[in-house]
Amino acid sequence: MDYSFVFLILLLPALTFVVLGLAGMKMSHKVAGLIGTTSLGIVTVLSYYTAFCYFTAGRGADGTFATLVPYNFTWLPLGALNFDLGILLDPISVMMLIVISTVSLMVHIYSFGYMHGEKGFQRYYAFLSLFTMSMLGLVVATNIFQMYLFWELVGVSSYLLIGFYYPLHAAVAASKKAFIVTRFADMFFLIGILLFGYYTNSFSFSFAGDIVMGNGAAPFIPVDVVKAVAAGGFIIPTALVLMFIGGAGKSAMFPLHIWLPDAMEGPTPVSALIHAATMVVAGVFQIARMFPLWIEYAPEQMSIVVYVGVFTAFYAAAVACAQSDIKRVLAFSTISQIAFMMVALGVCLPGHEAVLDNHAQLGYMASMFHLFTHAMFKACLFLGAGCIIHAVHSNEMSAMGGLRKYMPVTHITFLISCLAISGIPPFSGFFSKDEIITACFAYSPVVGWIMTGIAAMTAFYMFRLYYGIFWGTENKELHAHHTPHEAPLTMTVPLIILSVITITCGWAVNFGSFVSASGQDYQIHLDTQVAVTSCVIAVISIALATYIYKGEKQPVADMLYRRFPKLHRAAYKRFYMDEVYMFVTHKIIFRLVSTPIAWFDRHVVDGTFDFLAWGANEGGESMRGWQSGDVRHYAVWFLSGAVALTLVLLCI
């Protein structure tokens, strides 16, 4: 099969960004939106066609899908170490093409209605195209260096979109916060890449199966593992852990999570794109892409991924239980669910003799499966939240309540997505999350029960959100001034499509037949005990949320708030993590580090050079008279010098 067309998947959104960025203001909103959406529609068709051709081409003799490289060329030749750019197709990159293009297309269509009449509409669609192109380039990267290039483009795109409403101080602050925190994490990613490249003479990944190079594609420089191991067994593990810190920043893992809740200052469709298919899954994809390196050279360090993921999942779920802004509830939900994916990758190996036994297969497959399902129902939830905000002009649940009567389509699709993320069968989230919990129990019963408890918290806070929006106490005074209404078709059709995918993709296909750790066909088998236990706990959590929040009055919630005001306040304030960062940066770093350095710079460094300049100036002023231009003065100095020199010589 000739895959020479795949370069269009990157080229089309890149050209769209250039066209809309340079000429967008000369177009009407409708024309700019149509150009962006049509371009993304073509990209989506090409992505689905690529997936169809790739997965129907059959497996090789070893039972794996081939790793295809239609394009690869040397960008910067540096002797033994080259910087390559190209396009790579393997099961996870092809799967990610489907996820990114599908969610991005839904966001493009949805934005026609949500962003209607907004100033900067053309600029918005230009940035969407750049964002989509950046993530597509990241997932098809042929090497770590190329991944880093597009990784940084994703960061720039998020900065532009989060700060889209730049006249608002909150939006500007949020965009800068996201940019600075992720740049700090990316510093470690870059150090890890340089360390890896220096000691292995390559930026290449380690791939399963045969690599099929396209015509004219430059071959990869193989990883010199012998050199790296000879330099010290800690080199590759250290490099991978440093890269993980970069991934933790992008995926908002604790304690680098602080940027994501504030990123809600951007337009709601952007939140759907960031949380579902682009920025936050980049860290998960990074570990999945380098999974062969992790399990072969750094299996013990994978426990770091597990511990960070478990704590992040619990922390984010606890904070989500107390938020009143619906977008922030979904933001912390995203942090928690991304942590589930991280944990699934981390529990793949330790304690098992075979490198790729069924246990390792299960964790890897479950993580990628949950990435796929989560992208669909989380995009549906965020776009549904956008419809709600569009109807009531507020993010706060206090402005909502009883909206099911006014917004039936949004209500049903939102409910479907809540059931999916809660792990209720037959929705997709049940199948993917159940596999993660099963992998956790195989790794450690303690981790398994902790993740089961966090899954129960997920069901609770999601139905707290659901009842607070669509049932609960209706704000009749607010609704009397502005009656809520269902969103237009441009906004509801994407919700319907995403909810249909959410209903069917869990049971309609065997995900393990397409994506697995070894690349071979992996048959998913539900663990009945785990499945029944998680379902029962999820139902109990939903029932508890129903009991507390469904009614027009919530006496139990009010009683709990009065009894535990400090706990509620702490959870609402995100356990004061922003305050901790402010204290560390302002009181410690700025005051105890930056201020002394600034004083040293101003008084010692600047003072030294100022003194040298002053001395040179004073010396010049002192000798100024010697250069008067008067011949008589020169004659006097000449004669005086001659006499003095004669006397010295006579004395000697």
PDB file of C-alpha atoms in Angstrom, residues 318-561:
ATOM      1  CA  ALA A 318     -10.935  15.047  45.862  1.00  0.00           C
ATOM      2  CA  VAL A 319     -10.700  18.593  44.509  1.00  0.00           C
ATOM      3  CA  ALA A 320     -13.386  17.925  41.869  1.00  0.00           C
ATOM      4  CA  CYS A 321     -15.851  16.981  44.616  1.00  0.00           C
ATOM      5  CA  ALA A 322     -15.885  20.578  45.922  1.00  0.00           C
ATOM      6  CA  GLN A 323     -15.755  22.735  42.774  1.00  0.00           C
ATOM      7  CA  SER A 324     -18.724  24.869  41.739  1.00  0.00           C
ATOM      8  CA  ASP A 325     -17.463  25.968  38.298  1.00  0.00           C
ATOM      9  CA  ILE A 326     -18.560  23.221  35.900  1.00  0.00           C
ATOM     10  CA  LYS A 327     -15.501  23.603  33.664  1.00  0.00           C
ATOM     11  CA  ARG A 328     -13.177  23.246  36.624  1.00  0.00           C
ATOM     12  CA  VAL A 329     -14.951  20.083  37.743  1.00  0.00           C
ATOM     13  CA  LEU A 330     -14.283  18.678  34.285  1.00  0.00           C
ATOM     14  CA  ALA A 331     -10.696  19.980  34.386  1.00  0.00           C
ATOM     15  CA  PHE A 332      -9.881  18.096  37.585  1.00  0.00           C
ATOM     16  CA  SER A 333     -11.750  15.110  36.192  1.00  0.00           C
ATOM     17  CA  THR A 334      -9.357  15.187  33.235  1.00  0.00           C
ATOM     18  CA  ILE A 335      -6.330  15.296  35.535  1.00  0.00           C
ATOM     19  CA  SER A 336      -7.661  12.276  37.407  1.00  0.00           C
ATOM     20  CA  GLN A 337      -8.440  10.291  34.249  1.00  0.00           C
ATOM     21  CA  ILE A 338      -5.064  11.049  32.665  1.00  0.00           C
ATOM     22  CA  ALA A 339      -3.534   9.772  35.900  1.00  0.00           C
ATOM     23  CA  PHE A 340      -5.486   6.528  35.399  1.00  0.00           C
ATOM     24  CA  MET A 341      -3.755   6.138  32.021  1.00  0.00           C
ATOM     25  CA  MET A 342      -0.354   6.853  33.565  1.00  0.00           C
ATOM     26  CA  VAL A 343      -0.923   4.274  36.282  1.00  0.00           C
ATOM     27  CA  ALA A 344      -1.959   1.682  33.693  1.00  0.00           C
ATOM     28  CA  LEU A 345       1.327   2.179  31.842  1.00  0.00           C
ATOM     29  CA  GLY A 346       3.331   2.136  35.057  1.00  0.00           C
ATOM     30  CA  VAL A 347       1.916  -1.154  36.392  1.00  0.00           C
ATOM     31  CA  CYS A 348       2.941  -3.086  33.301  1.00  0.00           C
ATOM     32  CA  LEU A 349       6.145  -4.807  34.294  1.00  0.00           C
ATOM     33  CA  PRO A 350       7.584  -5.070  37.840  1.00  0.00           C
ATOM     34  CA  GLY A 351       7.222  -8.438  39.536  1.00  0.00           C
ATOM     35  CA  HIS A 352       6.823 -10.434  36.336  1.00  0.00           C
ATOM     36  CA  GLU A 353       9.442 -12.574  34.648  1.00  0.00           C
ATOM     37  CA  ALA A 354       8.356 -12.185  31.033  1.00  0.00           C
ATOM     38  CA  VAL A 355       8.964  -8.802  29.473  1.00  0.00           C
ATOM     39  CA  LEU A 356       5.693  -8.780  27.556  1.00  0.00           C
ATOM     40  CA  ASP A 357       3.469 -11.253  29.358  1.00  0.00           C
ATOM     41  CA  ASN A 358      -0.305 -10.849  29.515  1.00  0.00           C
ATOM     42  CA  HIS A 359      -0.001  -8.532  32.497  1.00  0.00           C
ATOM     43  CA  ALA A 360       2.251  -6.096  30.611  1.00  0.00           C
ATOM     44  CA  GLN A 361      -0.037  -6.352  27.608  1.00  0.00           C
ATOM     45  CA  LEU A 362      -3.082  -5.563  29.729  1.00  0.00           C
ATOM     46  CA  GLY A 363      -1.767  -2.369  31.306  1.00  0.00           C
ATOM     47  CA  TYR A 364      -0.477  -0.911  28.043  1.00  0.00           C
ATOM     48  CA  MET A 365      -3.590  -1.809  26.088  1.00  0.00           C
ATOM     49  CA  ALA A 366      -5.876  -0.529  28.860  1.00  0.00           C
ATOM     50  CA  SER A 367      -4.085   2.816  28.956  1.00  0.00           C
ATOM     51  CA  MET A 368      -4.394   3.344  25.195  1.00  0.00           C
ATOM     52  CA  PHE A 369      -7.989   2.085  25.260  1.00  0.00           C
ATOM     53  CA  HIS A 370      -8.905   4.556  28.004  1.00  0.00           C
ATOM     54  CA  LEU A 371      -7.123   7.330  26.123  1.00  0.00           C
ATOM     55  CA  PHE A 372      -9.392   6.603  23.151  1.00  0.00           C
ATOM     56  CA  THR A 373     -12.661   6.299  25.064  1.00  0.00           C
ATOM     57  CA  HIS A 374     -11.899   9.203  27.392  1.00  0.00           C
ATOM     58  CA  ALA A 375     -11.208  11.495  24.436  1.00  0.00           C
ATOM     59  CA  MET A 376     -14.719  10.915  23.126  1.00  0.00           C
ATOM     60  CA  PHE A 377     -16.788  11.249  26.285  1.00  0.00           C
ATOM     61  CA  LYS A 378     -14.647  14.043  27.753  1.00  0.00           C
ATOM     62  CA  ALA A 379     -14.986  16.039  24.521  1.00  0.00           C
ATOM     63  CA  CYS A 380     -18.735  15.450  24.732  1.00  0.00           C
ATOM     64  CA  LEU A 381     -18.773  16.653  28.355  1.00  0.00           C
ATOM     65  CA  PHE A 382     -16.827  19.831  27.615  1.00  0.00           C
ATOM     66  CA  LEU A 383     -18.861  20.651  24.534  1.00  0.00           C
ATOM     67  CA  GLY A 384     -22.000  19.968  26.554  1.00  0.00           C
ATOM     68  CA  ALA A 385     -20.700  22.359  29.216  1.00  0.00           C
ATOM     69  CA  GLY A 386     -20.255  24.913  26.455  1.00  0.00           C
ATOM     70  CA  CYS A 387     -23.917  24.530  25.465  1.00  0.00           C
ATOM     71  CA  ILE A 388     -24.919  25.053  29.102  1.00  0.00           C
ATOM     72  CA  ILE A 389     -22.733  28.139  29.507  1.00  0.00           C
ATOM     73  CA  HIS A 390     -24.080  29.429  26.195  1.00  0.00           C
ATOM     74  CA  ALA A 391     -27.613  29.062  27.606  1.00  0.00           C
ATOM     75  CA  VAL A 392     -27.195  30.563  31.097  1.00  0.00           C
ATOM     76  CA  HIS A 393     -24.135  32.811  30.555  1.00  0.00           C
ATOM     77  CA  SER A 394     -22.385  31.470  33.634  1.00  0.00           C
ATOM     78  CA  ASN A 395     -19.983  28.698  34.633  1.00  0.00           C
ATOM     79  CA  GLU A 396     -21.370  28.388  38.157  1.00  0.00           C
ATOM     80  CA  MET A 397     -23.789  25.625  39.129  1.00  0.00           C
ATOM     81  CA  SER A 398     -25.708  28.146  41.220  1.00  0.00           C
ATOM     82  CA  ALA A 399     -26.926  29.693  37.955  1.00  0.00           C
ATOM     83  CA  MET A 400     -28.193  26.333  36.719  1.00  0.00           C
ATOM     84  CA  GLY A 401     -30.477  23.597  38.026  1.00  0.00           C
ATOM     85  CA  GLY A 402     -33.510  22.163  36.274  1.00  0.00           C
ATOM     86  CA  LEU A 403     -31.985  22.631  32.802  1.00  0.00           C
ATOM     87  CA  ARG A 404     -33.175  19.225  31.559  1.00  0.00           C
ATOM     88  CA  LYS A 405     -36.521  20.853  30.722  1.00  0.00           C
ATOM     89  CA  TYR A 406     -34.899  23.421  28.466  1.00  0.00           C
ATOM     90  CA  MET A 407     -32.016  21.453  26.931  1.00  0.00           C
ATOM     91  CA  PRO A 408     -33.083  17.849  26.210  1.00  0.00           C
ATOM     92  CA  VAL A 409     -30.319  16.971  23.719  1.00  0.00           C
ATOM     93  CA  THR A 410     -27.566  18.398  25.888  1.00  0.00           C
ATOM     94  CA  HIS A 411     -29.108  16.650  28.906  1.00  0.00           C
ATOM     95  CA  ILE A 412     -29.154  13.179  27.321  1.00  0.00           C
ATOM     96  CA  THR A 413     -25.678  13.405  25.793  1.00  0.00           C
ATOM     97  CA  PHE A 414     -24.235  14.758  29.037  1.00  0.00           C
ATOM     98  CA  LEU A 415     -25.867  11.905  30.978  1.00  0.00           C
ATOM     99  CA  ILE A 416     -24.425   9.318  28.577  1.00  0.00           C
ATOM    100  CA  SER A 417     -20.950  10.745  29.053  1.00  0.00           C
ATOM    101  CA  CYS A 418     -21.365  10.829  32.851  1.00  0.00           C
ATOM    102  CA  LEU A 419     -22.364   7.167  32.830  1.00  0.00           C
ATOM    103  CA  ALA A 420     -19.360   6.345  30.653  1.00  0.00           C
ATOM    104  CA  ILE A 421     -16.793   8.112  32.827  1.00  0.00           C
ATOM    105  CA  SER A 422     -18.390   6.514  35.904  1.00  0.00           C
ATOM    106  CA  GLY A 423     -17.722   3.055  34.477  1.00  0.00           C
ATOM    107  CA  ILE A 424     -21.309   1.899  33.946  1.00  0.00           C
ATOM    108  CA  PRO A 425     -21.830  -0.792  31.271  1.00  0.00           C
ATOM    109  CA  PRO A 426     -22.375  -0.897  28.335  1.00  0.00           C
ATOM    110  CA  PHE A 427     -20.783   2.520  27.874  1.00  0.00           C
ATOM    111  CA  SER A 428     -17.173   2.707  26.684  1.00  0.00           C
ATOM    112  CA  GLY A 429     -15.660   3.965  29.927  1.00  0.00           C
ATOM    113  CA  PHE A 430     -16.681   0.765  31.692  1.00  0.00           C
ATOM    114  CA  PHE A 431     -14.585  -1.434  29.405  1.00  0.00           C
ATOM    115  CA  SER A 432     -11.443   0.703  29.411  1.00  0.00           C
ATOM    116  CA  LYS A 433     -11.466   1.652  33.098  1.00  0.00           C
ATOM    117  CA  ASP A 434     -12.240  -1.932  34.151  1.00  0.00           C
ATOM    118  CA  GLU A 435      -9.135  -3.125  32.291  1.00  0.00           C
ATOM    119  CA  ILE A 436      -7.014  -0.508  34.077  1.00  0.00           C
ATOM    120  CA  ILE A 437      -8.287  -1.598  37.486  1.00  0.00           C
ATOM    121  CA  THR A 438      -7.680  -5.248  36.594  1.00  0.00           C
ATOM    122  CA  ALA A 439      -4.087  -4.410  35.649  1.00  0.00           C
ATOM    123  CA  CYS A 440      -3.692  -2.528  38.940  1.00  0.00           C
ATOM    124  CA  PHE A 441      -4.881  -5.525  40.958  1.00  0.00           C
ATOM    125  CA  ALA A 442      -2.402  -7.738  39.099  1.00  0.00           C
ATOM    126  CA  TYR A 443       0.364  -5.290  40.021  1.00  0.00           C
ATOM    127  CA  SER A 444      -0.667  -4.812  43.660  1.00  0.00           C
ATOM    128  CA  PRO A 445      -3.976  -5.371  45.472  1.00  0.00           C
ATOM    129  CA  VAL A 446      -3.347  -2.130  47.380  1.00  0.00           C
ATOM    130  CA  VAL A 447      -3.030  -0.137  44.160  1.00  0.00           C
ATOM    131  CA  GLY A 448      -6.069  -1.956  42.778  1.00  0.00           C
ATOM    132  CA  TRP A 449      -8.284  -1.010  45.713  1.00  0.00           C
ATOM    133  CA  ILE A 450      -7.029   2.577  45.751  1.00  0.00           C
ATOM    134  CA  MET A 451      -7.850   2.986  42.060  1.00  0.00           C
ATOM    135  CA  THR A 452     -11.250   1.359  42.635  1.00  0.00           C
ATOM    136  CA  GLY A 453     -11.945   3.903  45.357  1.00  0.00           C
ATOM    137  CA  ILE A 454     -10.890   6.746  43.072  1.00  0.00           C
ATOM    138  CA  ALA A 455     -13.196   5.368  40.378  1.00  0.00           C
ATOM    139  CA  ALA A 456     -16.009   5.524  42.945  1.00  0.00           C
ATOM    140  CA  MET A 457     -15.124   9.156  43.667  1.00  0.00           C
ATOM    141  CA  THR A 458     -15.297   9.814  39.923  1.00  0.00           C
ATOM    142  CA  ALA A 459     -18.857   8.512  39.729  1.00  0.00           C
ATOM    143  CA  PHE A 460     -19.815  10.614  42.758  1.00  0.00           C
ATOM    144  CA  TYR A 461     -18.463  13.984  41.614  1.00  0.00           C
ATOM    145  CA  MET A 462     -19.654  13.509  38.032  1.00  0.00           C
ATOM    146  CA  PHE A 463     -23.225  12.906  39.170  1.00  0.00           C
ATOM    147  CA  ARG A 464     -22.939  15.735  41.654  1.00  0.00           C
ATOM    148  CA  LEU A 465     -22.162  17.836  38.583  1.00  0.00           C
ATOM    149  CA  TYR A 466     -24.963  16.260  36.554  1.00  0.00           C
ATOM    150  CA  TYR A 467     -27.640  16.845  39.201  1.00  0.00           C
ATOM    151  CA  GLY A 468     -26.364  20.343  39.950  1.00  0.00           C
ATOM    152  CA  ILE A 469     -26.858  21.296  36.295  1.00  0.00           C
ATOM    153  CA  PHE A 470     -29.962  19.444  35.172  1.00  0.00           C
ATOM    154  CA  TRP A 471     -31.881  18.754  38.408  1.00  0.00           C
ATOM    155  CA  GLY A 472     -31.331  20.322  41.825  1.00  0.00           C
ATOM    156  CA  THR A 473     -32.417  23.851  42.664  1.00  0.00           C
ATOM    157  CA  GLU A 474     -33.376  25.865  39.625  1.00  0.00           C
ATOM    158  CA  ASN A 475     -32.315  29.500  39.627  1.00  0.00           C
ATOM    159  CA  LYS A 476     -35.787  30.720  38.641  1.00  0.00           C
ATOM    160  CA  GLU A 477     -34.951  34.378  39.156  1.00  0.00           C
ATOM    161  CA  LEU A 478     -32.069  34.208  36.699  1.00  0.00           C
ATOM    162  CA  HIS A 479     -33.992  32.025  34.268  1.00  0.00           C
ATOM    163  CA  ALA A 480     -36.922  34.454  34.337  1.00  0.00           C
ATOM    164  CA  HIS A 481     -34.689  37.204  32.975  1.00  0.00           C
ATOM    165  CA  HIS A 482     -33.103  34.930  30.391  1.00  0.00           C
ATOM    166  CA  THR A 483     -34.897  31.684  29.603  1.00  0.00           C
ATOM    167  CA  PRO A 484     -32.371  28.894  28.837  1.00  0.00           C
ATOM    168  CA  HIS A 485     -32.650  27.300  25.419  1.00  0.00           C
ATOM    169  CA  GLU A 486     -31.206  24.387  23.511  1.00  0.00           C
ATOM    170  CA  ALA A 487     -28.064  25.094  21.498  1.00  0.00           C
ATOM    171  CA  PRO A 488     -28.204  25.293  17.672  1.00  0.00           C
ATOM    172  CA  LEU A 489     -27.579  22.242  15.490  1.00  0.00           C
ATOM    173  CA  THR A 490     -23.952  23.187  14.875  1.00  0.00           C
ATOM    174  CA  MET A 491     -23.408  22.637  18.596  1.00  0.00           C
ATOM    175  CA  THR A 492     -25.721  19.676  19.286  1.00  0.00           C
ATOM    176  CA  VAL A 493     -24.781  17.503  16.291  1.00  0.00           C
ATOM    177  CA  PRO A 494     -21.178  17.043  17.553  1.00  0.00           C
ATOM    178  CA  LEU A 495     -22.614  16.077  20.955  1.00  0.00           C
ATOM    179  CA  ILE A 496     -24.799  13.420  19.344  1.00  0.00           C
ATOM    180  CA  ILE A 497     -21.922  12.009  17.285  1.00  0.00           C
ATOM    181  CA  LEU A 498     -19.581  11.839  20.276  1.00  0.00           C
ATOM    182  CA  SER A 499     -22.252  10.258  22.483  1.00  0.00           C
ATOM    183  CA  VAL A 500     -22.929   7.574  19.841  1.00  0.00           C
ATOM    184  CA  ILE A 501     -19.212   6.777  19.745  1.00  0.00           C
ATOM    185  CA  THR A 502     -19.215   6.682  23.555  1.00  0.00           C
ATOM    186  CA  ILE A 503     -22.070   4.162  23.566  1.00  0.00           C
ATOM    187  CA  THR A 504     -20.609   1.830  20.940  1.00  0.00           C
ATOM    188  CA  CYS A 505     -16.809   1.925  20.924  1.00  0.00           C
ATOM    189  CA  GLY A 506     -16.430  -0.070  24.140  1.00  0.00           C
ATOM    190  CA  TRP A 507     -18.083  -3.267  22.955  1.00  0.00           C
ATOM    191  CA  ALA A 508     -18.275  -2.907  19.152  1.00  0.00           C
ATOM    192  CA  VAL A 509     -14.536  -3.507  18.605  1.00  0.00           C
ATOM    193  CA  ASN A 510     -11.785  -5.477  20.318  1.00  0.00           C
ATOM    194  CA  PHE A 511      -9.297  -2.696  20.931  1.00  0.00           C
ATOM    195  CA  GLY A 512      -6.538  -5.160  21.769  1.00  0.00           C
ATOM    196  CA  SER A 513      -6.667  -6.469  18.218  1.00  0.00           C
ATOM    197  CA  PHE A 514      -5.366  -3.114  17.028  1.00  0.00           C
ATOM    198  CA  VAL A 515      -3.146  -1.785  19.834  1.00  0.00           C
ATOM    199  CA  SER A 516      -1.071  -3.851  22.250  1.00  0.00           C
ATOM    200  CA  ALA A 517       2.336  -3.698  23.899  1.00  0.00           C
ATOM    201  CA  SER A 518       3.915  -6.408  21.741  1.00  0.00           C
ATOM    202  CA  GLY A 519       2.032  -5.429  18.602  1.00  0.00           C
ATOM    203  CA  GLN A 520       0.404  -8.856  18.433  1.00  0.00           C
ATOM    204  CA  ASP A 521      -3.320  -9.564  18.699  1.00  0.00           C
ATOM    205  CA  TYR A 522      -4.436  -9.270  22.309  1.00  0.00           C
ATOM    206  CA  GLN A 523      -7.885 -10.551  23.230  1.00  0.00           C
ATOM    207  CA  ILE A 524      -9.646  -8.583  25.951  1.00  0.00           C
ATOM    208  CA  HIS A 525     -11.234 -10.679  28.679  1.00  0.00           C
ATOM    209  CA  LEU A 526     -13.189  -8.989  31.438  1.00  0.00           C
ATOM    210  CA  ASP A 527     -12.308 -10.021  34.960  1.00  0.00           C
ATOM    211  CA  THR A 528     -15.783 -10.795  36.308  1.00  0.00           C
ATOM    212  CA  GLN A 529     -14.873 -10.190  39.943  1.00  0.00           C
ATOM    213  CA  VAL A 530     -13.274  -6.807  39.237  1.00  0.00           C
ATOM    214  CA  ALA A 531     -16.031  -5.803  36.820  1.00  0.00           C
ATOM    215  CA  VAL A 532     -18.846  -6.633  39.242  1.00  0.00           C
ATOM    216  CA  THR A 533     -17.071  -4.960  42.168  1.00  0.00           C
ATOM    217  CA  SER A 534     -16.347  -1.746  40.260  1.00  0.00           C
ATOM    218  CA  CYS A 535     -19.914  -1.641  38.899  1.00  0.00           C
ATOM    219  CA  VAL A 536     -21.448  -2.079  42.343  1.00  0.00           C
ATOM    220  CA  ILE A 537     -19.214   0.612  43.837  1.00  0.00           C
ATOM    221  CA  ALA A 538     -19.989   2.976  40.943  1.00  0.00           C
ATOM    222  CA  VAL A 539     -23.736   2.423  41.365  1.00  0.00           C
ATOM    223  CA  ILE A 540     -23.467   3.057  45.114  1.00  0.00           C
ATOM    224  CA  SER A 541     -21.571   6.297  44.415  1.00  0.00           C
ATOM    225  CA  ILE A 542     -24.197   7.415  41.891  1.00  0.00           C
ATOM    226  CA  ALA A 543     -26.965   6.538  44.336  1.00  0.00           C
ATOM    227  CA  LEU A 544     -25.243   8.566  47.053  1.00  0.00           C
ATOM    228  CA  ALA A 545     -24.898  11.569  44.710  1.00  0.00           C
ATOM    229  CA  THR A 546     -28.559  11.155  43.741  1.00  0.00           C
ATOM    230  CA  TYR A 547     -29.636  11.123  47.375  1.00  0.00           C
ATOM    231  CA  ILE A 548     -27.618  14.232  48.227  1.00  0.00           C
ATOM    232  CA  TYR A 549     -27.972  16.424  45.135  1.00  0.00           C
ATOM    233  CA  LYS A 550     -31.023  15.473  43.068  1.00  0.00           C
ATOM    234  CA  GLY A 551     -33.677  17.291  45.095  1.00  0.00           C
ATOM    235  CA  GLU A 552     -34.483  20.980  44.893  1.00  0.00           C
ATOM    236  CA  LYS A 553     -33.076  21.275  48.414  1.00  0.00           C
ATOM    237  CA  GLN A 554     -29.910  19.521  49.565  1.00  0.00           C
ATOM    238  CA  PRO A 555     -30.018  19.307  53.384  1.00  0.00           C
ATOM    239  CA  VAL A 556     -27.349  16.587  53.530  1.00  0.00           C
ATOM    240  CA  ALA A 557     -24.913  18.648  51.464  1.00  0.00           C
ATOM    241  CA  ASP A 558     -25.622  21.704  53.593  1.00  0.00           C
ATOM    242  CA  MET A 559     -25.109  19.706  56.781  1.00  0.00           C
ATOM    243  CA  LEU A 560     -21.786  18.292  55.541  1.00  0.00           C
ATOM    244  CA  TYR A 561     -20.643  21.786  54.578  1.00  0.00           C
TER     245      TYR A 561
END
